PDB file of C-alpha atoms in Angstrom:
ATOM      1  CA  MET O 775      -0.032   0.010   0.006  1.00 71.00           C
ATOM      2  CA  SER O 776       1.429   3.649  -1.014  1.00 84.00           C
ATOM      3  CA  LYS O 777       2.017   6.184   1.606  1.00 87.00           C
ATOM      4  CA  ARG O 778      -0.909   8.281   0.177  1.00 84.00           C
ATOM      5  CA  ALA O 779      -3.263   5.348   0.061  1.00 86.00           C
ATOM      6  CA  ARG O 780      -2.468   4.737   3.628  1.00 88.00           C
ATOM      7  CA  ALA O 781      -2.924   8.295   4.808  1.00 86.00           C
ATOM      8  CA  LEU O 782      -6.444   8.289   3.120  1.00 82.00           C
ATOM      9  CA  ALA O 783      -7.396   5.131   4.864  1.00 85.00           C
ATOM     10  CA  ILE O 784      -6.455   6.558   8.110  1.00 87.00           C
ATOM     11  CA  TRP O 785      -8.270   9.686   7.448  1.00 82.00           C
ATOM     12  CA  ARG O 786     -11.367   7.801   6.483  1.00 81.00           C
ATOM     13  CA  GLU O 787     -11.010   5.562   9.523  1.00 84.00           C
ATOM     14  CA  THR O 788     -10.635   8.708  11.869  1.00 84.00           C
ATOM     15  CA  GLY O 789     -13.795  10.007  10.149  1.00 78.00           C
ATOM     16  CA  ARG O 790     -15.769   7.138  10.572  1.00 79.00           C
ATOM     17  CA  ARG O 791     -14.701   6.644  14.394  1.00 84.00           C
ATOM     18  CA  LEU O 792     -15.710  10.426  14.804  1.00 80.00           C
ATOM     19  CA  GLY O 793     -19.195   9.761  13.166  1.00 76.00           C
ATOM     20  CA  VAL O 794     -18.635  12.050  10.151  1.00 74.00           C
ATOM     21  CA  THR O 795     -20.762  11.279   7.277  1.00 68.00           C
ATOM     22  CA  GLU O 796     -18.805  10.067   3.996  1.00 66.00           C
ATOM     23  CA  TYR O 797     -19.969  11.419   0.770  1.00 62.00           C
ATOM     24  CA  SER O 798     -20.130   9.024  -2.326  1.00 55.00           C
ATOM     25  CA  GLY O 799     -18.244  11.602  -4.406  1.00 55.00           C
ATOM     26  CA  GLY O 800     -15.317  11.559  -1.891  1.00 58.00           C
ATOM     27  CA  GLY O 801     -14.670  13.735   1.172  1.00 57.00           C
ATOM     28  CA  PHE O 802     -16.520  13.876   4.236  1.00 54.00           C
ATOM     29  CA  GLY O 803     -17.611  16.580   6.949  1.00 54.00           C
ATOM     30  CA  ASP O 804     -18.968  18.992   4.130  1.00 57.00           C
ATOM     31  CA  TYR O 805     -15.578  19.143   2.405  1.00 55.00           C
ATOM     32  CA  SER O 806     -15.472  17.530  -1.136  1.00 55.00           C
ATOM     33  CA  GLY O 807     -12.567  18.889  -2.746  1.00 58.00           C
ATOM     34  CA  PRO O 808     -10.860  22.152  -3.942  1.00 62.00           C
ATOM     35  CA  ASP O 809     -13.013  25.259  -3.484  1.00 61.00           C
ATOM     36  CA  THR O 810     -13.704  26.523  -6.953  1.00 66.00           C
ATOM     37  CA  GLU O 811     -15.860  29.680  -5.702  1.00 71.00           C
ATOM     38  CA  ASP O 812     -14.415  33.028  -6.119  1.00 72.00           C
ATOM     39  CA  TYR O 813     -14.391  34.470  -2.581  1.00 70.00           C
ATOM     40  CA  MET O 814     -13.770  37.802  -3.891  1.00 73.00           C
ATOM     41  CA  LYS O 815     -17.092  37.889  -6.106  1.00 79.00           C
ATOM     42  CA  PRO O 816     -19.455  40.149  -4.027  1.00 82.00           C
ATOM     43  CA  LYS O 817     -22.372  38.205  -2.669  1.00 83.00           C
ATOM     44  CA  ASN O 818     -24.839  40.887  -1.867  1.00 87.00           C
ATOM     45  CA  LEU O 819     -25.281  44.668  -2.418  1.00 88.00           C
ATOM     46  CA  TYR O 820     -23.246  45.483   0.604  1.00 87.00           C
ATOM     47  CA  ASP O 821     -20.271  43.651  -0.646  1.00 85.00           C
ATOM     48  CA  ALA O 822     -20.694  45.280  -4.201  1.00 87.00           C
ATOM     49  CA  ALA O 823     -20.747  48.768  -2.472  1.00 88.00           C
ATOM     50  CA  ALA O 824     -17.706  48.030  -0.425  1.00 86.00           C
ATOM     51  CA  LEU O 825     -15.883  46.788  -3.516  1.00 85.00           C
ATOM     52  CA  ALA O 826     -16.723  49.800  -5.425  1.00 87.00           C
ATOM     53  CA  THR O 827     -15.894  52.163  -2.643  1.00 85.00           C
ATOM     54  CA  GLY O 828     -12.277  50.628  -2.499  1.00 81.00           C
ATOM     55  CA  ILE O 829     -12.066  51.245  -6.344  1.00 83.00           C
ATOM     56  CA  GLY O 830     -13.022  54.710  -6.082  1.00 81.00           C
ATOM     57  CA  PHE O 831     -10.655  55.498  -3.366  1.00 78.00           C
ATOM     58  CA  THR O 832      -7.887  53.745  -5.139  1.00 78.00           C
ATOM     59  CA  ALA O 833      -8.469  55.520  -8.456  1.00 78.00           C
ATOM     60  CA  VAL O 834      -8.600  58.997  -6.675  1.00 76.00           C
ATOM     61  CA  SER O 835      -5.238  58.017  -5.130  1.00 74.00           C
ATOM     62  CA  GLY O 836      -3.902  57.683  -8.477  1.00 75.00           C
ATOM     63  CA  ALA O 837      -4.936  60.840  -9.482  1.00 78.00           C
ATOM     64  CA  SER O 838      -3.902  62.615  -6.178  1.00 75.00           C
ATOM     65  CA  ASN O 839      -0.787  64.289  -7.758  1.00 77.00           C
ATOM     66  CA  ILE O 840      -2.847  65.884 -10.474  1.00 80.00           C
ATOM     67  CA  ILE O 841      -5.595  67.146  -8.400  1.00 77.00           C
ATOM     68  CA  GLY O 842      -2.987  68.334  -5.968  1.00 77.00           C
ATOM     69  CA  MET O 843      -1.379  70.319  -8.741  1.00 80.00           C
ATOM     70  CA  ALA O 844      -4.836  71.594 -10.167  1.00 80.00           C
ATOM     71  CA  GLN O 845      -5.708  72.804  -6.915  1.00 78.00           C
ATOM     72  CA  SER O 846      -2.290  74.708  -6.121  1.00 78.00           C
ATOM     73  CA  GLY O 847      -1.831  75.799  -9.919  1.00 80.00           C
ATOM     74  CA  LYS O 848       1.646  74.627  -9.706  1.00 82.00           C
ATOM     75  CA  TRP O 849       2.440  71.979 -12.423  1.00 82.00           C
ATOM     76  CA  ASP O 850       5.201  69.649 -11.940  1.00 79.00           C
ATOM     77  CA  LEU O 851       5.897  67.170 -14.628  1.00 76.00           C
ATOM     78  CA  SER O 852       7.693  64.605 -12.584  1.00 75.00           C
ATOM     79  CA  LYS O 853       4.410  64.131 -10.577  1.00 72.00           C
ATOM     80  CA  MET O 854       2.083  63.466 -13.617  1.00 72.00           C
ATOM     81  CA  VAL O 855       2.565  59.632 -13.498  1.00 71.00           C
ATOM     82  CA  PRO O 856      -0.224  58.176 -11.258  1.00 69.00           C
ATOM     83  CA  SER O 857       0.747  56.474  -7.876  1.00 67.00           C
ATOM     84  CA  PHE O 858      -1.668  54.181  -6.501  1.00 65.00           C
ATOM     85  CA  ASP O 859      -2.070  53.739  -2.636  1.00 62.00           C
ATOM     86  CA  THR O 860      -4.495  50.995  -1.679  1.00 61.00           C
ATOM     87  CA  GLY O 861      -4.082  51.403   1.793  1.00 63.00           C
ATOM     88  CA  ASN O 862      -5.228  54.908   2.146  1.00 61.00           C
ATOM     89  CA  ASN O 863      -8.773  56.207   2.240  1.00 62.00           C
ATOM     90  CA  ASP O 864      -8.181  59.823   1.946  1.00 64.00           C
ATOM     91  CA  ILE O 865      -9.516  61.976  -0.746  1.00 65.00           C
ATOM     92  CA  PRO O 866      -6.873  64.336  -1.738  1.00 62.00           C
ATOM     93  CA  GLY O 867      -8.302  67.971  -1.219  1.00 66.00           C
ATOM     94  CA  LEU O 868     -11.313  66.782   0.740  1.00 70.00           C
ATOM     95  CA  SER O 869      -9.777  67.312   4.043  1.00 71.00           C
ATOM     96  CA  GLN O 870      -8.755  70.805   3.141  1.00 73.00           C
ATOM     97  CA  ALA O 871     -12.135  71.559   2.129  1.00 74.00           C
ATOM     98  CA  PHE O 872     -13.482  70.204   5.370  1.00 78.00           C
ATOM     99  CA  ASP O 873     -10.920  72.356   7.149  1.00 81.00           C
ATOM    100  CA  GLN O 874     -12.054  75.662   5.495  1.00 80.00           C
ATOM    101  CA  MET O 875     -15.751  74.787   6.015  1.00 81.00           C
ATOM    102  CA  THR O 876     -15.085  74.244   9.555  1.00 85.00           C
ATOM    103  CA  GLN O 877     -13.145  77.428   9.905  1.00 86.00           C
ATOM    104  CA  GLN O 878     -16.134  79.407   8.320  1.00 82.00           C
ATOM    105  CA  LEU O 879     -18.648  77.714  10.636  1.00 83.00           C
ATOM    106  CA  GLU O 880     -16.486  78.453  13.918  1.00 87.00           C
ATOM    107  CA  GLU O 881     -16.452  82.208  12.537  1.00 84.00           C
ATOM    108  CA  ILE O 882     -20.132  82.293  12.344  1.00 83.00           C
ATOM    109  CA  THR O 883     -20.635  80.577  15.767  1.00 85.00           C
ATOM    110  CA  GLU O 884     -18.395  83.034  17.290  1.00 86.00           C
ATOM    111  CA  THR O 885     -20.451  85.965  15.454  1.00 84.00           C
ATOM    112  CA  LEU O 886     -23.701  84.861  16.821  1.00 84.00           C
ATOM    113  CA  GLN O 887     -22.291  84.020  20.396  1.00 86.00           C
ATOM    114  CA  LYS O 888     -21.140  87.898  20.258  1.00 86.00           C
ATOM    115  CA  GLY O 889     -24.591  88.866  19.583  1.00 84.00           C
ATOM    116  CA  GLY O 890     -23.996  89.649  15.865  1.00 82.00           C
ATOM    117  CA  MET O 891     -26.038  88.752  12.828  1.00 84.00           C
ATOM    118  CA  ILE O 892     -25.295  86.647   9.702  1.00 83.00           C
ATOM    119  CA  GLN O 893     -26.736  87.300   6.226  1.00 83.00           C
ATOM    120  CA  VAL O 894     -27.324  84.512   4.108  1.00 81.00           C
ATOM    121  CA  ASP O 895     -27.825  84.724   0.446  1.00 84.00           C
ATOM    122  CA  ILE O 896     -28.567  81.832  -1.657  1.00 84.00           C
ATOM    123  CA  ASP O 897     -28.586  82.172  -5.486  1.00 87.00           C
ATOM    124  CA  VAL O 898     -29.575  79.240  -7.848  1.00 86.00           C
ATOM    125  CA  ASP O 899     -28.214  79.405 -11.338  1.00 85.00           C
ATOM    126  CA  SER O 900     -30.302  78.194 -14.677  1.00 86.00           C
ATOM    127  CA  ASN O 901     -29.041  74.593 -13.917  1.00 83.00           C
ATOM    128  CA  GLY O 902     -30.675  74.444 -10.418  1.00 82.00           C
ATOM    129  CA  VAL O 903     -27.248  74.527  -8.838  1.00 81.00           C
ATOM    130  CA  PRO O 904     -27.513  76.492  -5.428  1.00 82.00           C
ATOM    131  CA  THR O 905     -24.547  78.911  -4.374  1.00 83.00           C
ATOM    132  CA  VAL O 906     -24.761  79.793  -0.567  1.00 80.00           C
ATOM    133  CA  SER O 907     -22.559  82.901   0.833  1.00 80.00           C
ATOM    134  CA  PHE O 908     -22.599  83.974   4.582  1.00 77.00           C
ATOM    135  CA  THR O 909     -21.698  87.536   5.285  1.00 78.00           C
ATOM    136  CA  LYS O 910     -21.512  89.102   8.943  1.00 75.00           C
ATOM    137  CA  ALA O 911     -24.160  91.801   9.341  1.00 72.00           C
ATOM    138  CA  GLY O 912     -24.476  94.227  12.104  1.00 62.00           C
ATOM    139  CA  LEU O 913     -22.289  94.902  15.243  1.00 55.00           C
ATOM    140  CA  ALA O 914     -20.511  92.173  16.460  1.00 44.00           C
TER     141      ALA O 914
END
């Protein structure tokens, strides 16, 4: 008896003694051979959304140098090659935009706490896109 055949016989005997059902196609205990299922394939909408989000962050990280140069207005040809960072989930420029928005909200809060007033102008263009501007009004 070959070494492999002896090992399989021991394996089957062990399963039999433990009360595990043996299947006619081979294998036992719900294992019947190599797994051919693609474990990365999304199984539901949540998996698909998570995969799409990861792809989006990777794509944005690849364009981060170009986005940074466009925001600053200073172009550097050595940074034109995309560099993908799959471990980063920061969108370039977004954190700076949040910082600016937070700073403006803090100024508005400070003005209101001092008893000042804020004038809000909302303009809607022909495409239906609103533009909002806040201005200090009165004494503060």
